[in-house]
C-alpha positions as a Python dict, from the first residue, in 0.01 Angstrom:
ca = {
    (1, 'M'): (0, 0, 0),
    (2, 'Y'): (130, -280, -225),
    (3, 'I'): (12, -540, 24),
    (4, 'L'): (-340, -397, 15),
    (5, 'L'): (-341, -403, -367),
    (6, 'A'): (-211, -760, -366),
    (7, 'V'): (-485, -868, -123),
    (8, 'I'): (-755, -698, -332),
    (9, 'A'): (-617, -855, -652),
    (10, 'G'): (-613, -1195, -480),
    (11, 'I'): (-974, -1161, -369),
    (12, 'I'): (-1083, -1060, -719),
    (13, 'A'): (-889, -1347, -878),
    (14, 'Y'): (-1035, -1597, -630),
    (15, 'S'): (-1390, -1468, -692),
    (16, 'L'): (-1349, -1491, -1069),
    (17, 'F'): (-1204, -1842, -1044),
    (18, 'N'): (-1498, -1959, -830),
    (19, 'F'): (-1749, -1797, -1064),
    (20, 'F'): (-1612, -1965, -1377),
    (21, 'Y'): (-1539, -2296, -1201),
    (22, 'Q'): (-1897, -2314, -1077),
    (23, 'K'): (-2031, -2251, -1429),
    (24, 'R'): (-1832, -2552, -1553),
    (25, 'V'): (-1936, -2777, -1264),
    (26, 'I'): (-2305, -2699, -1220),
    (27, 'K'): (-2556, -2578, -1476),
    (28, 'T'): (-2761, -2274, -1373),
    (29, 'L'): (-3119, -2309, -1491),
    (30, 'S'): (-3393, -2052, -1529),
    (31, 'E'): (-3716, -2130, -1345),
    (32, 'E'): (-3871, -2256, -1670),
    (33, 'E'): (-3578, -2490, -1742),
    (34, 'F'): (-3579, -2606, -1380),
    (35, 'R'): (-3952, -2690, -1398),
    (36, 'E'): (-3902, -2891, -1718),
    (37, 'G'): (-3653, -3128, -1558),
    (38, 'Y'): (-3687, -3145, -1181),
    (39, 'R'): (-3965, -3407, -1176),
    (40, 'K'): (-3736, -3656, -1353),
    (41, 'A'): (-3446, -3585, -1119),
    (42, 'Q'): (-3345, -3588, -755),
    (43, 'L'): (-3470, -3256, -617),
    (44, 'I'): (-3262, -3142, -321),
    (45, 'D'): (-3325, -2835, -104),
    (46, 'V'): (-2992, -2748, 63),
    (47, 'R'): (-3140, -2491, 302),
    (48, 'E'): (-3159, -2552, 676),
    (49, 'P'): (-3460, -2747, 812),
    (50, 'N'): (-3634, -2438, 954),
    (51, 'E'): (-3618, -2272, 609),
    (52, 'F'): (-3743, -2592, 443),
    (53, 'D'): (-4037, -2617, 686),
    (54, 'E'): (-4146, -2260, 604),
    (55, 'G'): (-4192, -2363, 241),
    (56, 'H'): (-4021, -2570, -26),
    (57, 'V'): (-4066, -2684, -385),
    (58, 'L'): (-4321, -2964, -394),
    (59, 'G'): (-4137, -3299, -403),
    (60, 'A'): (-3805, -3172, -267),
    (61, 'R'): (-3592, -3355, -11),
    (62, 'N'): (-3410, -3152, 252),
    (63, 'I'): (-3037, -3221, 276),
    (64, 'P'): (-2887, -2902, 425),
    (65, 'L'): (-2549, -2790, 297),
    (66, 'S'): (-2423, -2818, 655),
    (67, 'Q'): (-2502, -3194, 648),
    (68, 'L'): (-2418, -3271, 286),
    (69, 'R'): (-2082, -3439, 354),
    (70, 'T'): (-2241, -3692, 589),
    (71, 'R'): (-2562, -3744, 388),
    (72, 'M'): (-2416, -3752, 38),
    (73, 'K'): (-2492, -4126, 10),
    (74, 'E'): (-2862, -4038, -4),
    (75, 'I'): (-2806, -3884, -349),
    (76, 'R'): (-2756, -4119, -643),
    (77, 'P'): (-2464, -4022, -870),
    (78, 'D'): (-2620, -4195, -1173),
    (79, 'Q'): (-2928, -3968, -1186),
    (80, 'P'): (-2965, -3593, -1249),
    (81, 'V'): (-2950, -3375, -939),
    (82, 'Y'): (-3148, -3050, -914),
    (83, 'L'): (-3041, -2829, -626),
    (84, 'Y'): (-3176, -2509, -483),
    (85, 'C'): (-3137, -2288, -178),
    (86, 'Q'): (-3273, -1946, -87),
    (87, 'S'): (-3061, -1742, -331),
    (88, 'G'): (-2839, -1981, -530),
    (89, 'L'): (-2518, -1943, -328),
    (90, 'R'): (-2546, -2257, -112),
    (91, 'S'): (-2674, -2470, -401),
    (92, 'G'): (-2368, -2363, -601),
    (93, 'R'): (-2141, -2473, -316),
    (94, 'A'): (-2332, -2800, -283),
    (95, 'G'): (-2284, -2861, -655),
    (96, 'Q'): (-1909, -2810, -620),
    (97, 'M'): (-1895, -3057, -330),
    (98, 'L'): (-2093, -3317, -525),
    (99, 'Y'): (-1880, -3266, -836),
    (100, 'R'): (-1563, -3337, -637),
    (101, 'K'): (-1720, -3667, -527),
    (102, 'G'): (-1797, -3780, -882),
    (103, 'Y'): (-2146, -3643, -947),
    (104, 'R'): (-2178, -3497, -1295),
    (105, 'N'): (-2538, -3413, -1394),
    (106, 'L'): (-2575, -3116, -1157),
    (107, 'N'): (-2820, -2829, -1197),
    (108, 'H'): (-2939, -2546, -976),
    (109, 'L'): (-3214, -2287, -977),
    (110, 'Q'): (-3107, -1939, -1082),
    (111, 'G'): (-3198, -1695, -805),
    (112, 'G'): (-3297, -1975, -569),
    (113, 'F'): (-3624, -2038, -390),
    (114, 'K'): (-3696, -1668, -350),
    (115, 'K'): (-3747, -1651, -729),
    (116, 'W'): (-3962, -1968, -744),
    (117, 'T'): (-4325, -1913, -847),
    (118, 'G'): (-4430, -2278, -879),
    (119, 'K'): (-4602, -2508, -631),
    (120, 'V'): (-4482, -2478, -274),
    (121, 'K'): (-4544, -2702, 24),
    (122, 'A'): (-4515, -2572, 380),
    (123, 'K'): (-4526, -2757, 710),
    (124, 'K'): (-4844, -2671, 899),
}
């Protein structure tokens, strides 16, 4: 019984730590705030290529989270980075990875692409 409570407490503590750590590392922007700044930044879609091809924010580059470690050099650390994924989970993880490598001006779209109402480009 005590082991189960300890495991549950550990999971809750870990979740809270990640939640507050992510808030410090990457700024979560509303769609309006995201629109105001993404054209002057590096816009990165961290979804997988098949998701990207189905539709993405106009002007975005596709660097999937699964390839981020090997393709990180494609992102300049001296310029703002705007990240998004389908829901916000993967872009949060991507922001944490980039932060650990020295990137500081990190932002992501609250609610992800599924909440985006702006211009979208899809592969035909």
